[in-house]
mmCIF file of C-alpha atoms in Angstrom:
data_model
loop_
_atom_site.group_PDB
_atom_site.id
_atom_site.type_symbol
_atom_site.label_atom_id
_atom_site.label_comp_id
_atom_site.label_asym_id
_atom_site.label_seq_id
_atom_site.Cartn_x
_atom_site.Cartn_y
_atom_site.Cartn_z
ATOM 1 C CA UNK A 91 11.495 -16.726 25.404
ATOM 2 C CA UNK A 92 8.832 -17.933 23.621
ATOM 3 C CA UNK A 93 7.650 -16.291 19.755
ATOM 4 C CA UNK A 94 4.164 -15.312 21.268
ATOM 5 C CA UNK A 95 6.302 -13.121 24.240
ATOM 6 C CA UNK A 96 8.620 -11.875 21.813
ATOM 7 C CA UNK A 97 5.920 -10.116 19.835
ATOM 8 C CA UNK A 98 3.342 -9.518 22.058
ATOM 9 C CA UNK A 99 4.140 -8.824 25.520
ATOM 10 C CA UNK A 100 0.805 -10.649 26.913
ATOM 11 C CA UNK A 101 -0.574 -9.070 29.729
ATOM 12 C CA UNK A 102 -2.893 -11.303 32.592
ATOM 13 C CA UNK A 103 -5.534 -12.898 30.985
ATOM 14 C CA UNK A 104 -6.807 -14.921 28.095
ATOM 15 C CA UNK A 105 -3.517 -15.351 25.982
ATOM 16 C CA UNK A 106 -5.906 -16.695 23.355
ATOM 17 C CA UNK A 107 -7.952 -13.230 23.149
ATOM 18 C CA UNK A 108 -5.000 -10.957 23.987
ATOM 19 C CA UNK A 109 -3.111 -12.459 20.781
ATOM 20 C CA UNK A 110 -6.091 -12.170 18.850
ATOM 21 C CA UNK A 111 -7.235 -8.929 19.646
ATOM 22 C CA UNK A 112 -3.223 -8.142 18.613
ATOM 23 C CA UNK A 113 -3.550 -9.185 15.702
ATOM 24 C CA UNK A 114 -6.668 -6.613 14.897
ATOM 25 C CA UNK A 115 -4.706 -3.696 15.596
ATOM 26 C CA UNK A 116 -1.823 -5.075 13.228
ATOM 27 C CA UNK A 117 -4.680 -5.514 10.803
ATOM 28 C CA UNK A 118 -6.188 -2.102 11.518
ATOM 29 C CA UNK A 119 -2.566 -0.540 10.669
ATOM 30 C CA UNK A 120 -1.852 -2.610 7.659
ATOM 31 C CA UNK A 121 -3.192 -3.615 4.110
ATOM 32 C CA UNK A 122 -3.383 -7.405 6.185
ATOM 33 C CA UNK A 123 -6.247 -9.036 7.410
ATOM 34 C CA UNK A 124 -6.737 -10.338 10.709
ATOM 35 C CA UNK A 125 -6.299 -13.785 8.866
ATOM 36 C CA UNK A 126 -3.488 -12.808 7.157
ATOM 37 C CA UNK A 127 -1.862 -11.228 10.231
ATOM 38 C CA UNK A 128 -2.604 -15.060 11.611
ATOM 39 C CA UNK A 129 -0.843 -16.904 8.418
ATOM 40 C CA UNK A 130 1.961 -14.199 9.224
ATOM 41 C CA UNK A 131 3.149 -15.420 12.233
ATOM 42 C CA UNK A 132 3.333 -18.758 11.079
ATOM 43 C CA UNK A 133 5.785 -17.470 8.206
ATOM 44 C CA UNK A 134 7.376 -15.173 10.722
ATOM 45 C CA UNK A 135 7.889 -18.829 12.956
ATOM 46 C CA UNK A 136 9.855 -20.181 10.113
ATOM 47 C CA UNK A 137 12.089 -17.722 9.608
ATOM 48 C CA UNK A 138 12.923 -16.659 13.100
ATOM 49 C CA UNK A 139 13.731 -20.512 13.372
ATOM 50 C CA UNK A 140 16.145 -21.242 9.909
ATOM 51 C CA UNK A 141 19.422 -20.411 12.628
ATOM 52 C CA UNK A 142 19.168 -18.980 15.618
ATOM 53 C CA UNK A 143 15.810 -20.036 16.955
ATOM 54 C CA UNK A 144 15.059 -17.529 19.347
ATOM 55 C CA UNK A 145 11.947 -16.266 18.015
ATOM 56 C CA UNK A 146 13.009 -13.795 16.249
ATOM 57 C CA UNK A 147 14.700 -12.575 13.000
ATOM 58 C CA UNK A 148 17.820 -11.962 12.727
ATOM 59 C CA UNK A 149 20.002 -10.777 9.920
ATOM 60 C CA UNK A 150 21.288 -14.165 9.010
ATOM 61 C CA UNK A 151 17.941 -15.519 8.705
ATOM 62 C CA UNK A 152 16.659 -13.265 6.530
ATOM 63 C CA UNK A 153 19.798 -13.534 4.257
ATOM 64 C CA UNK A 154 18.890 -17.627 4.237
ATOM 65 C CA UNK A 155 15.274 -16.328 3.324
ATOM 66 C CA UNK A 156 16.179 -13.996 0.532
ATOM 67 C CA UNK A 157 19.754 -15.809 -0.782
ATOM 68 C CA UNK A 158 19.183 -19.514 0.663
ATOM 69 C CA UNK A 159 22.997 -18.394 2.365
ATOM 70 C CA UNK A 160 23.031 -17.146 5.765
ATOM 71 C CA UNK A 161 26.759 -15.721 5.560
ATOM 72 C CA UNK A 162 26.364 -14.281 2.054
ATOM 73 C CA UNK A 163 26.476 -10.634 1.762
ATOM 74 C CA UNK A 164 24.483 -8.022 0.110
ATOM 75 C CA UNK A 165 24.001 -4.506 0.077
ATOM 76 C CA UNK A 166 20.567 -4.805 -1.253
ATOM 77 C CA UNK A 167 19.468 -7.727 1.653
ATOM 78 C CA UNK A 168 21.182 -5.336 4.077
ATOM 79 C CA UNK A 169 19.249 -2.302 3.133
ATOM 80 C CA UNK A 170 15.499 -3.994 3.458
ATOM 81 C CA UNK A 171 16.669 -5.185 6.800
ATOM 82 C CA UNK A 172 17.754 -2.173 8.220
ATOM 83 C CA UNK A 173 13.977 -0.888 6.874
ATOM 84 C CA UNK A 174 12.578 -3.763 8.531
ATOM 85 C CA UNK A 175 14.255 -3.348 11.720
ATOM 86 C CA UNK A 176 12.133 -0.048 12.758
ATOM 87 C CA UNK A 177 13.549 -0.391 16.205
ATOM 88 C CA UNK A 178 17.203 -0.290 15.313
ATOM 89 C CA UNK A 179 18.294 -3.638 17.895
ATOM 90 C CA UNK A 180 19.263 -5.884 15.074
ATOM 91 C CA UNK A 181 16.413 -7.812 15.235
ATOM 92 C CA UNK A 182 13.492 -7.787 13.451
ATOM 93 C CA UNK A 183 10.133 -8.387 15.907
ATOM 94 C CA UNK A 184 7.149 -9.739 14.625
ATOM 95 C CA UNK A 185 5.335 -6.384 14.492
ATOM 96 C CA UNK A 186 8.013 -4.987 12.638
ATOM 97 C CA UNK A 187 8.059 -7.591 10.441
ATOM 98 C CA UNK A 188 3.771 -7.513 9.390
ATOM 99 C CA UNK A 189 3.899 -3.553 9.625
ATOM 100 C CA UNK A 190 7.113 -3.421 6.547
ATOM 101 C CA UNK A 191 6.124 -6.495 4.759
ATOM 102 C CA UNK A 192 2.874 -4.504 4.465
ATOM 103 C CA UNK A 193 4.742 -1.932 2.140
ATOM 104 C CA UNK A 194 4.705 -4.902 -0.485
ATOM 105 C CA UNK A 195 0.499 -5.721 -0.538
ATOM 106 C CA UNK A 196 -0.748 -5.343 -3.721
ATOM 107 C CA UNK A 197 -3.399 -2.990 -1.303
ATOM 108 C CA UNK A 198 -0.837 -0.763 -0.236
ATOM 109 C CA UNK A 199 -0.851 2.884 -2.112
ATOM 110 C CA UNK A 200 1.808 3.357 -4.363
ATOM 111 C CA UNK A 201 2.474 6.498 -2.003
ATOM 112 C CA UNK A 202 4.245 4.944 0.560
ATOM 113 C CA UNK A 203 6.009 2.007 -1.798
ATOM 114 C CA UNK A 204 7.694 5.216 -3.761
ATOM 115 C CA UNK A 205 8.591 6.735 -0.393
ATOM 116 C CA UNK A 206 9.535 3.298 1.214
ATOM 117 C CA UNK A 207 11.623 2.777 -2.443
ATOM 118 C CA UNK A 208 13.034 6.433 -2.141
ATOM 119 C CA UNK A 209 14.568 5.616 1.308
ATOM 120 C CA UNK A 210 15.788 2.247 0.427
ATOM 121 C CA UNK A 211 17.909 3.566 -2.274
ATOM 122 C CA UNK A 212 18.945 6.503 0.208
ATOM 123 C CA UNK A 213 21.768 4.303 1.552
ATOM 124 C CA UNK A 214 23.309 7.437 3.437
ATOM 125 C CA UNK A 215 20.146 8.995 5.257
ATOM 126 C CA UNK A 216 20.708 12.037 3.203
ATOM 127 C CA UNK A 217 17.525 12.831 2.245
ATOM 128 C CA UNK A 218 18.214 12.183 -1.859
ATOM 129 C CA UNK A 219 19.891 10.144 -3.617
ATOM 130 C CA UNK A 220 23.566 10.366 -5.701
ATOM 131 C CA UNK A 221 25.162 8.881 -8.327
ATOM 132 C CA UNK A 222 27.537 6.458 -5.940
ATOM 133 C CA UNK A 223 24.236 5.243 -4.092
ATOM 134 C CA UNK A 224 22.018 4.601 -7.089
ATOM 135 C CA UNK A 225 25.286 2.604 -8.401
ATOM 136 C CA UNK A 226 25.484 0.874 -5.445
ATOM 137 C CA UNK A 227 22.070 -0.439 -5.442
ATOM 138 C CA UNK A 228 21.528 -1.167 -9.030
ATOM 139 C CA UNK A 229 25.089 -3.727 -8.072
ATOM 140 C CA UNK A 230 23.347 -5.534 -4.892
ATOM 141 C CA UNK A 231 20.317 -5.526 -6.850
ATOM 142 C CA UNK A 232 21.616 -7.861 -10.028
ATOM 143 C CA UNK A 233 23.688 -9.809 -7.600
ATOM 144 C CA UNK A 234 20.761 -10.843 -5.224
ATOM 145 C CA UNK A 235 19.053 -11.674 -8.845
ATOM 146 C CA UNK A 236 22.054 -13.713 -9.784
ATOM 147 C CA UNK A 237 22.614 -11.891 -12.601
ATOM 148 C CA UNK A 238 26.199 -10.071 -13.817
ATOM 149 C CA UNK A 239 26.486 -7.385 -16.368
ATOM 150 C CA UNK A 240 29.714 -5.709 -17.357
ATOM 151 C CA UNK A 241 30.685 -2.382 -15.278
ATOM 152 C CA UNK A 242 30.381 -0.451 -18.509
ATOM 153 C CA UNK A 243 27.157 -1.424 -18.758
ATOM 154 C CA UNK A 244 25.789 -0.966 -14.770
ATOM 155 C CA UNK A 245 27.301 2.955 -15.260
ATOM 156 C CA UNK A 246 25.311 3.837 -18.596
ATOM 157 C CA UNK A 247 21.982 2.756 -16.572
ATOM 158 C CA UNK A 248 23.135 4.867 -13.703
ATOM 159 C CA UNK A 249 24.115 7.677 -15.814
ATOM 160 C CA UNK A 250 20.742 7.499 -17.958
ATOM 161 C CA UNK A 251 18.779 7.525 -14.898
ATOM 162 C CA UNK A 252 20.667 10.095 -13.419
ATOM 163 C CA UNK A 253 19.987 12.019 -16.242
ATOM 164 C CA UNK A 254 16.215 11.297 -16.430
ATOM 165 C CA UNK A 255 15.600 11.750 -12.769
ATOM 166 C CA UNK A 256 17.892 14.574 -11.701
ATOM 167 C CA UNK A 257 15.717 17.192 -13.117
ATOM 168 C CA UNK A 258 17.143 20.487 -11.370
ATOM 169 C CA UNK A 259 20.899 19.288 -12.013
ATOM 170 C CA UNK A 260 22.197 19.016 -9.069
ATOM 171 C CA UNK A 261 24.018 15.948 -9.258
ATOM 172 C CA UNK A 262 21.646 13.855 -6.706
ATOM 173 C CA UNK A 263 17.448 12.954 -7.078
ATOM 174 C CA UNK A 264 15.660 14.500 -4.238
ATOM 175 C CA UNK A 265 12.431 12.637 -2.968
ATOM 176 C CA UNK A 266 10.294 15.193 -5.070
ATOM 177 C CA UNK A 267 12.792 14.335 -8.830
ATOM 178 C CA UNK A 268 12.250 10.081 -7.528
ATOM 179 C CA UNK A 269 8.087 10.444 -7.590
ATOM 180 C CA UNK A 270 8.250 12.364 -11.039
ATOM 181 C CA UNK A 271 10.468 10.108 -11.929
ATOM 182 C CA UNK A 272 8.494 7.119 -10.845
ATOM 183 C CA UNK A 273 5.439 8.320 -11.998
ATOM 184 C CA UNK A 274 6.941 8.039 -15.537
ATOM 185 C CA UNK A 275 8.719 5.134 -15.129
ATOM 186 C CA UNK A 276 6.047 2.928 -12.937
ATOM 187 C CA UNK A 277 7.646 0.115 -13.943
ATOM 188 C CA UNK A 278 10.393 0.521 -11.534
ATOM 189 C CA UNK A 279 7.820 -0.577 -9.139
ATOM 190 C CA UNK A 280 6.926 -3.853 -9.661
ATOM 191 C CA UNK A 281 9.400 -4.919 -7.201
ATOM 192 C CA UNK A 282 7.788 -2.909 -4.679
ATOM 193 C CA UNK A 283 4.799 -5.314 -4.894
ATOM 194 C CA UNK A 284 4.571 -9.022 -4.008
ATOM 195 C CA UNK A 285 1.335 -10.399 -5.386
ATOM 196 C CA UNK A 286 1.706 -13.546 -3.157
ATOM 197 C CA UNK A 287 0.780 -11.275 -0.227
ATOM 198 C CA UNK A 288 -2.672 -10.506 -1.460
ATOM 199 C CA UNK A 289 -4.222 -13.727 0.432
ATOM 200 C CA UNK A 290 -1.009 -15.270 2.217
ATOM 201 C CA UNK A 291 -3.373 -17.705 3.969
ATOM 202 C CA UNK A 292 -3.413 -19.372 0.236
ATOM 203 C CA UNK A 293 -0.054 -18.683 -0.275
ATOM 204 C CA UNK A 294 1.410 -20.327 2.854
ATOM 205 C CA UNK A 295 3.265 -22.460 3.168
ATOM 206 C CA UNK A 296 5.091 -22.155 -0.059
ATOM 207 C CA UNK A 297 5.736 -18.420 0.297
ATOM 208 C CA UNK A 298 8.576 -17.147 1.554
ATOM 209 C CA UNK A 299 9.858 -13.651 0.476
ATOM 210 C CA UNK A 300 10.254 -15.866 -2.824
ATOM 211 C CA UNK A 301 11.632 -18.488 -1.500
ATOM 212 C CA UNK A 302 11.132 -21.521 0.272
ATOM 213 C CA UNK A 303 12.452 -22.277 3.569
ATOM 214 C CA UNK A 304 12.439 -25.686 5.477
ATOM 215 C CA UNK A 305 11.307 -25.256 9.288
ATOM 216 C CA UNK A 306 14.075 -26.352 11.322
#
């Protein structure tokens, strides 16, 4: 099956006007423009095509996107998948993929990147977040950047934050202790934010989740 059926489910007609007038809605729902929605589906193309091909992404693919390795594993990668993948079939669709990706537009309220961030690092579904988890993530996180720093070292930033964040003492950050804790610490948002997507029709090709990938 073609890309355009996979996301779009054309009904008779103009396929022309029917994609088109798809692409509004996604617009209307997102921080995207209908032009950027366009330039989306061209990226969306590329990476649905890096090693399955079936028009759509699967988790493989967007490990090649984000680690240039399609059998590496990470917890972090595996997370923003599963966030991706709003219909929980192991794929991501191409609606799924423009209405997530949107979280990251510079245009996008810092709202819903905290919440989006809060449930990320929620690995369990529990509705806050404990010491294991934040550990967890802080791990996948310096891997996917390359970057190793002794254990010793990974627990004093989890304990710190832990510390910071966990205002009531409870042992665990619940989604109200993450926005106060945010909301002094904005920093921890830059990754929430991927300038790139502010005018992706410039962007494109070269843009890729941060990296480059080679149509196949």
């Amino acid at each position: 099956m073609s890309i355009i059926m996979s996301c779009f489910c054309f009904r008779k007609g103009n396929p022309a006007k029917t994609n088109h007038d798809q692409f509004v809605i996604l617009a209307s729902e997102t921080s995207f423009t209908v032009n950027e929605v366009e330039a989306l589906l061209d990226l969306y193309r590329k990476l649905s095509g890096t090693v399955i091909g079936d028009g759509l992404i699967h988790k493989e693919e967007f490990q090649f996107a984000l680690l240039r390795n399609s059998s590496k594993q990470n917890l972090f990668v595996d997370r923003v998948f599963d966030m991706f993948d709003i219909k929980r079939n192991g794929v991501i669709e191409f609606t799924e993929f423009v209405r997530s990706l949107s979280i990251f537009h510079p245009n996008t309220s810092p709202e819903k990147k905290i919440e989006f961030a809060f449930r990320l690092f929620d690995l369990r579904q529990t509705g806050y977040i404990g010491h294991n988890e934040l550990k967890e993530m802080v791990l996948a996180t310096l891997t996917e950047s390359d970057v190793t720093v002794p254990d010793d070292i990974v627990e004093s930033i989890v304990g710190k934050t832990m510390r910071e964040a966990d205002s009531n003492g409870d042992g665990k950050i619940d989604g109200k202790e993450w926005k106060e804790y945010v909301r002094k610490n904005p920093s921890l948002m830059k990754m929430m934010t991927l300038p790139y997507l502010k005018d992706i029709t410039l962007a494109f090709p070269s843009f890729v989740l941060r990296t480059e990938v080679e149509h196949c």
